Coordinates of C-alpha atoms and ligand atoms in Angstrom, one line a residue:
M1 CA 94.2 -53.9 -22.1
V2 CA 94.4 -50.6 -24.0
T3 CA 95.4 -51.2 -27.6
G4 CA 95.5 -49.2 -30.8
K5 CA 91.9 -50.3 -31.4
T6 CA 90.6 -49.2 -28.0
K7 CA 87.9 -46.5 -28.2
N8 CA 88.3 -43.4 -26.0
L9 CA 85.9 -41.9 -23.6
A10 CA 86.4 -39.0 -21.0
V11 CA 84.8 -36.7 -18.6
I12 CA 85.5 -33.0 -19.0
G13 CA 85.2 -30.4 -16.2
F14 CA 87.2 -27.8 -14.3
P15 CA 88.3 -29.0 -11.9
V16 CA 87.7 -32.7 -12.6
E17 CA 90.3 -34.4 -10.4
H18 CA 87.7 -35.4 -7.9
S19 CA 85.3 -36.9 -10.5
L20 CA 84.0 -40.4 -9.6
S21 CA 83.2 -41.2 -13.3
P22 CA 86.6 -42.7 -14.3
A23 CA 86.2 -45.4 -11.5
M24 CA 82.6 -46.0 -12.3
Q25 CA 82.9 -46.1 -16.1
N26 CA 86.2 -48.2 -16.2
A27 CA 84.5 -50.7 -13.8
A28 CA 81.5 -50.9 -16.2
I29 CA 83.8 -51.3 -19.2
T30 CA 85.7 -54.2 -17.6
A31 CA 82.5 -55.9 -16.5
A32 CA 81.0 -55.6 -20.0
G33 CA 84.2 -56.8 -21.7
V34 CA 84.0 -53.9 -24.2
D35 CA 87.1 -52.3 -25.7
Y36 CA 86.9 -48.7 -24.3
S37 CA 89.0 -46.6 -21.9
Y38 CA 87.8 -43.7 -19.9
I39 CA 89.9 -40.8 -18.6
A40 CA 89.3 -37.4 -16.8
V41 CA 90.4 -34.3 -18.6
P42 CA 90.5 -30.8 -17.0
I43 CA 89.4 -28.2 -19.4
A44 CA 89.4 -24.5 -18.5
P45 CA 86.2 -22.6 -19.7
Q46 CA 88.2 -20.5 -22.2
D47 CA 89.6 -23.8 -23.8
L48 CA 86.2 -25.4 -24.3
P49 CA 85.7 -24.7 -28.0
A50 CA 89.2 -26.0 -28.8
A51 CA 88.6 -29.1 -26.7
V52 CA 85.4 -29.9 -28.3
A53 CA 87.0 -29.7 -31.8
G54 CA 89.9 -31.7 -30.4
F55 CA 87.7 -34.6 -29.2
K56 CA 86.1 -34.7 -32.7
A57 CA 89.5 -34.6 -34.4
M58 CA 90.8 -37.4 -32.1
R59 CA 87.7 -39.4 -32.8
F60 CA 86.8 -39.9 -29.1
A61 CA 83.7 -42.2 -28.9
G62 CA 82.1 -39.7 -26.5
F63 CA 82.5 -37.9 -23.2
N64 CA 80.7 -36.8 -20.1
V65 CA 80.5 -33.1 -19.3
T66 CA 80.5 -31.7 -15.7
I67 CA 80.7 -28.2 -14.0
P68 CA 81.3 -25.6 -15.4
H69 CA 80.6 -26.7 -19.0
K70 CA 77.1 -28.3 -18.9
Q71 CA 75.4 -25.3 -20.5
T72 CA 78.3 -23.6 -22.4
I73 CA 79.0 -26.7 -24.5
M74 CA 75.5 -26.7 -26.0
P75 CA 76.1 -24.3 -28.9
L76 CA 79.4 -26.1 -29.7
L77 CA 77.6 -29.4 -30.5
D78 CA 76.1 -30.6 -33.8
D79 CA 72.9 -31.8 -32.4
I80 CA 71.1 -31.9 -29.0
D81 CA 68.6 -34.5 -27.8
E82 CA 65.1 -33.2 -26.9
A83 CA 65.3 -34.0 -23.2
A84 CA 68.7 -32.2 -22.9
K85 CA 67.1 -29.1 -24.7
I86 CA 64.2 -29.1 -22.2
I87 CA 66.6 -29.6 -19.2
G88 CA 68.9 -26.9 -20.7
A89 CA 72.1 -28.8 -19.9
V90 CA 74.3 -31.5 -21.5
N91 CA 76.1 -34.2 -19.4
T92 CA 76.9 -36.7 -22.1
V93 CA 78.2 -36.3 -25.7
V94 CA 78.2 -39.1 -28.2
N95 CA 80.3 -39.0 -31.4
D96 CA 78.1 -40.4 -34.0
G97 CA 80.4 -40.7 -37.1
G98 CA 82.0 -37.3 -36.7
K99 CA 78.8 -35.5 -35.4
L100 CA 78.7 -34.7 -31.7
K101 CA 75.2 -35.0 -30.2
G102 CA 74.5 -33.9 -26.6
Y103 CA 72.3 -35.8 -24.1
N104 CA 71.3 -35.3 -20.5
T105 CA 71.1 -38.6 -18.5
D106 CA 70.4 -37.0 -15.0
A107 CA 66.6 -37.3 -15.5
L108 CA 67.0 -41.1 -16.3
G109 CA 69.4 -41.5 -13.3
F110 CA 66.9 -39.8 -10.9
I111 CA 63.8 -41.8 -12.1
G112 CA 65.6 -45.2 -12.2
A113 CA 65.7 -45.3 -8.3
F114 CA 61.9 -45.5 -8.2
A115 CA 61.8 -48.8 -10.1
Q116 CA 64.6 -50.2 -7.8
K117 CA 62.2 -49.5 -4.9
N118 CA 59.2 -51.1 -6.8
K119 CA 57.6 -47.7 -6.9
S120 CA 56.5 -45.3 -9.6
P121 CA 55.9 -41.5 -9.5
H122 CA 52.9 -42.0 -11.9
G123 CA 49.8 -40.2 -10.4
K124 CA 51.8 -39.0 -7.4
N125 CA 52.2 -35.6 -5.9
A126 CA 55.9 -34.5 -5.6
A127 CA 57.5 -31.5 -3.7
I128 CA 61.0 -30.5 -4.8
L129 CA 63.3 -28.3 -2.6
G130 CA 65.5 -26.2 -4.9
A131 CA 65.3 -24.7 -8.4
G132 CA 68.7 -25.2 -9.9
G133 CA 70.1 -27.4 -12.7
A134 CA 69.3 -30.8 -11.0
A135 CA 65.8 -29.6 -10.0
R136 CA 65.2 -28.9 -13.7
A137 CA 66.2 -32.5 -14.7
I138 CA 64.0 -33.8 -11.9
V139 CA 60.9 -31.9 -12.8
H140 CA 61.3 -33.1 -16.3
A141 CA 61.7 -36.7 -15.2
L142 CA 58.7 -36.5 -12.8
T143 CA 56.4 -34.8 -15.3
K144 CA 57.5 -37.3 -18.0
A145 CA 56.8 -40.2 -15.7
G146 CA 53.2 -38.9 -15.2
A147 CA 53.4 -37.3 -11.8
N148 CA 50.0 -35.8 -10.9
R149 CA 51.4 -32.5 -9.5
V150 CA 54.9 -31.2 -8.9
T151 CA 55.5 -28.3 -6.5
I152 CA 58.8 -26.5 -6.4
G153 CA 59.9 -24.6 -3.2
A154 CA 63.1 -22.5 -3.2
R155 CA 64.6 -19.7 -1.1
N156 CA 64.2 -17.7 -4.3
A157 CA 60.5 -17.8 -5.4
N158 CA 61.3 -16.1 -8.7
K159 CA 63.8 -18.8 -9.7
A160 CA 61.2 -21.5 -8.7
E161 CA 58.5 -19.8 -10.8
A162 CA 60.8 -19.5 -13.9
L163 CA 61.5 -23.3 -13.6
A164 CA 57.8 -24.1 -13.2
N165 CA 57.0 -22.0 -16.3
V166 CA 59.3 -24.2 -18.4
F167 CA 57.0 -27.2 -17.7
A168 CA 53.6 -25.5 -17.0
A169 CA 52.2 -26.3 -20.5
R170 CA 52.6 -30.0 -20.1
A171 CA 51.8 -30.7 -16.4
D172 CA 50.6 -29.3 -13.1
V173 CA 53.7 -27.7 -11.9
Q174 CA 53.5 -24.9 -9.2
A175 CA 56.2 -22.8 -7.5
F176 CA 56.5 -21.0 -4.1
S177 CA 59.0 -19.6 -1.8
W178 CA 59.8 -22.5 0.5
D179 CA 58.7 -20.4 3.5
A180 CA 55.2 -19.9 2.0
A181 CA 52.1 -21.6 3.5
E182 CA 51.2 -23.0 0.1
F183 CA 54.6 -24.9 0.0
S184 CA 54.0 -26.3 3.5
S185 CA 50.6 -27.6 2.3
A186 CA 52.3 -29.1 -0.8
L187 CA 54.8 -30.9 1.5
R188 CA 51.9 -32.3 3.7
E189 CA 50.2 -33.6 0.5
A190 CA 53.3 -34.9 -1.1
D191 CA 53.9 -38.7 -1.9
I192 CA 57.5 -37.8 -2.8
I193 CA 59.8 -35.2 -1.3
V194 CA 63.1 -34.3 -3.0
N195 CA 66.1 -32.3 -1.8
A196 CA 67.7 -30.9 -4.9
T197 CA 69.8 -28.3 -3.1
P198 CA 73.4 -28.8 -1.9
L199 CA 72.3 -28.2 1.8
G200 CA 73.7 -31.0 3.9
M201 CA 76.5 -31.9 1.4
A202 CA 79.9 -32.5 2.9
P203 CA 81.6 -30.6 4.6
N204 CA 78.3 -28.7 5.6
T205 CA 76.7 -31.8 7.0
D206 CA 74.8 -30.0 9.7
E207 CA 72.6 -28.2 7.1
A208 CA 69.3 -29.2 5.6
P209 CA 66.4 -27.5 3.7
P210 CA 63.4 -26.5 5.8
V211 CA 61.0 -29.4 6.3
D212 CA 59.2 -30.1 9.6
W213 CA 59.1 -33.8 9.5
E214 CA 56.7 -34.1 12.5
R215 CA 54.0 -32.5 10.2
I216 CA 54.5 -34.7 7.2
D217 CA 52.7 -38.0 6.4
N218 CA 55.3 -40.7 7.0
A219 CA 54.0 -42.5 3.9
A220 CA 56.0 -40.0 1.7
L221 CA 59.1 -41.3 0.0
V222 CA 62.0 -39.0 0.8
Y223 CA 64.8 -38.6 -1.8
D224 CA 68.0 -36.5 -1.3
I225 CA 70.2 -36.4 -4.4
I226 CA 73.3 -35.6 -2.4
Y227 CA 75.6 -38.7 -2.2
T228 CA 78.3 -37.3 0.3
P229 CA 77.4 -38.1 3.0
A230 CA 75.4 -41.2 2.2
K231 CA 72.9 -40.2 5.0
T232 CA 72.4 -36.4 5.0
K233 CA 70.7 -34.5 7.9
F234 CA 67.6 -34.3 5.7
L235 CA 67.4 -38.1 5.2
A236 CA 68.2 -38.7 8.9
G237 CA 65.3 -36.5 9.9
A238 CA 63.0 -38.2 7.5
E239 CA 64.1 -41.7 8.7
K240 CA 63.6 -40.8 12.3
C241 CA 59.9 -40.1 11.5
G242 CA 59.5 -43.4 9.7
H243 CA 59.9 -42.3 6.0
E244 CA 61.4 -44.6 3.3
T245 CA 64.4 -42.8 1.9
I246 CA 66.7 -42.9 -1.2
N247 CA 70.1 -41.1 -1.4
G248 CA 71.9 -39.8 -4.5
E249 CA 74.3 -42.7 -5.0
Y250 CA 71.8 -44.6 -7.2
M251 CA 71.1 -41.4 -9.4
L252 CA 74.9 -40.9 -9.9
A253 CA 75.5 -44.5 -10.9
A254 CA 72.4 -44.7 -13.1
Q255 CA 73.2 -41.4 -15.0
G256 CA 76.5 -43.0 -15.7
A257 CA 74.9 -46.3 -16.8
A258 CA 72.7 -44.4 -19.2
A259 CA 75.7 -42.7 -20.7
F260 CA 77.5 -46.0 -21.0
K261 CA 74.6 -47.4 -23.0
L262 CA 74.5 -44.4 -25.3
W263 CA 78.3 -44.9 -26.1
T264 CA 78.5 -48.7 -26.2
G265 CA 74.9 -49.8 -27.0
K266 CA 75.3 -52.2 -24.0
E267 CA 73.6 -52.2 -20.6
A268 CA 76.1 -51.4 -17.9
D269 CA 76.2 -53.5 -14.7
L270 CA 74.7 -51.0 -12.3
S271 CA 75.8 -52.9 -9.2
V272 CA 79.4 -52.9 -10.4
M273 CA 79.2 -49.2 -11.0
Q274 CA 77.7 -48.6 -7.5
K275 CA 80.4 -50.7 -5.9
A276 CA 83.2 -48.7 -7.7
L277 CA 81.5 -45.5 -6.7
R278 CA 81.3 -46.6 -3.0
A279 CA 85.0 -47.7 -3.1
S280 CA 86.0 -44.3 -4.4
L281 CA 84.0 -42.4 -1.9
S282 CA 85.3 -44.4 1.1
S283 CA 88.9 -44.0 -0.1
R284 CA 88.6 -40.2 0.1
Ligands
LIG301 P1 72.6 -25.5 -8.6 O1 72.2 -25.5 -10.1 O2 73.6 -24.7 -8.1 O3 71.2 -25.4 -7.8 C1 71.2 -25.4 -6.4 C2 69.9 -25.0 -5.8 O4 70.0 -25.1 -4.4 C3 69.3 -23.7 -6.2 O5 68.0 -23.6 -6.2 C4 69.9 -22.8 -5.0 O6 69.3 -21.6 -4.8 C5 69.8 -23.7 -3.9 N1 70.7 -23.4 -2.9 C6 72.0 -23.5 -2.9 N2 72.6 -23.1 -1.7 C7 71.6 -22.8 -1.0 C8 71.5 -22.4 0.4 N3 72.6 -22.2 1.2 N4 70.2 -22.2 1.0 C9 69.1 -22.4 0.2 N5 69.2 -22.8 -1.1 C10 70.4 -23.0 -1.7 O7 73.1 -27.0 -8.3 P2 72.6 -28.4 -8.9 O8 73.5 -28.7 -10.0 O9 71.1 -28.3 -9.1 O10 73.0 -29.4 -7.7 C11 72.3 -29.4 -6.5 C12 72.8 -30.7 -5.6 O11 72.5 -31.8 -6.3 C13 74.3 -30.7 -5.4 O12 74.6 -31.0 -4.1 C14 74.8 -31.7 -6.4 O13 76.0 -32.3 -5.9 C15 73.6 -32.7 -6.4 N6 73.5 -33.5 -7.6 C16 73.5 -34.9 -7.5 C17 73.4 -35.6 -8.7 C18 73.5 -37.1 -8.5 O14 73.7 -37.8 -9.5 N7 73.2 -37.7 -7.3 C19 73.3 -35.0 -9.9 C20 73.2 -33.6 -10.0 C21 73.4 -32.9 -8.8 P3 69.7 -20.2 -5.5 O15 69.4 -20.4 -7.0 O16 68.9 -19.2 -4.8 O17 71.2 -20.1 -5.4

C-alpha cells in the first residue's frame, strides 16, 4: 500500500508509455516487501533540466532513464559511476542524500545471462554486430569479464572503429565493416556472437544482420539483445544450425534488477521480474 512514507521511483523517457519497467519494478517491490512505488513519467527533452531538479526537490529515491535522455542527463547529475562514464550513458539514477549519482546497469544485465547458462565470457572470442549505445555497454561488459578478443562489425566501419578505440587500451578490441573478410573470419572464430542492432525487432521481424550460419562453428553461443519478438530471425537461423541461444529478455530484467539493488540495497527476485515482463509483452 502506498502511504506517506513510501519512497518514490520512476522511469523517465519520451515517449515512455510503452515502458515495461513499471510492471517489472513494481513486481519486484511487492515480492521484496519494500516500501517503494514506481511510475512512468514522460519528460520532453527541453524539460529535462527542470525535471531533474524536480526529482531532487521531491526527494525521489531514484529513477531509470530511457531514450532520449540517456546521454543528455549526464551533465545534469552530481556524480557519475566509472562504468557509466566509460559506456557514455546513464540508465539509472540514485538519490544519495540529495546528490544524484548516475549508473549504467545494461552491462550487468548483459553479462548476467552467461552465469544463468553456466557459461563465462572469460578467455573467449566475441563478435558483436552493431556499434551503438547497447554495443558500447556490451563491449565494456565483455572486456571487463576477461574476454580474449572482441571484434565489432557494423554497417558503418568508422563508427565501429570509434567504439573499438574507446576500449583498445585495455583489451584486444578490433573493428571492421561487417561486409569485410576480416569480420567474416572473426565470426568463424567466435565463441560468442551478439546482435546489438535493432534488425529483426518487431514490427520488422523479417530483418537480420548478415551472418551466414552455415559457415559458423555451431559451438558458438548466439545472443540477440532484442526481446520483441522473443525469437528473432537471427536467433531462429542460429538455432536451425544447432547453436545455443539467448534473447534480450534476461538482459532487460537483469538491468532492472541491478537498478533495484542500487535503490533498495536488496536483491530483486529476477524470476518475478521476468514473469512480469513476459505478462506485459504478451498483453500488448
Ligand atoms: P543505437 O544506439 O541506435 O545503435 C544501433 C546500432 O545498430 C548502430 O550500430 C546502427 O548503425 C545499427 N543499425 C540500426 N539500424 C540498422 C540497419 N537498418 N542496418 C544496419 N545497421 C543498423 O541502438 P541501441 O541503443 O544500441 O539498441 C540496439 C538494439 O538493442 C535495439 O533493438 C534495442 O531495443 C536493444 N536493446 C536491448 C536491451 C535489453 O535490455 N535487452 C538494452 C538496450 C538495447 P548506425 O550507427 O550506422 O545507424
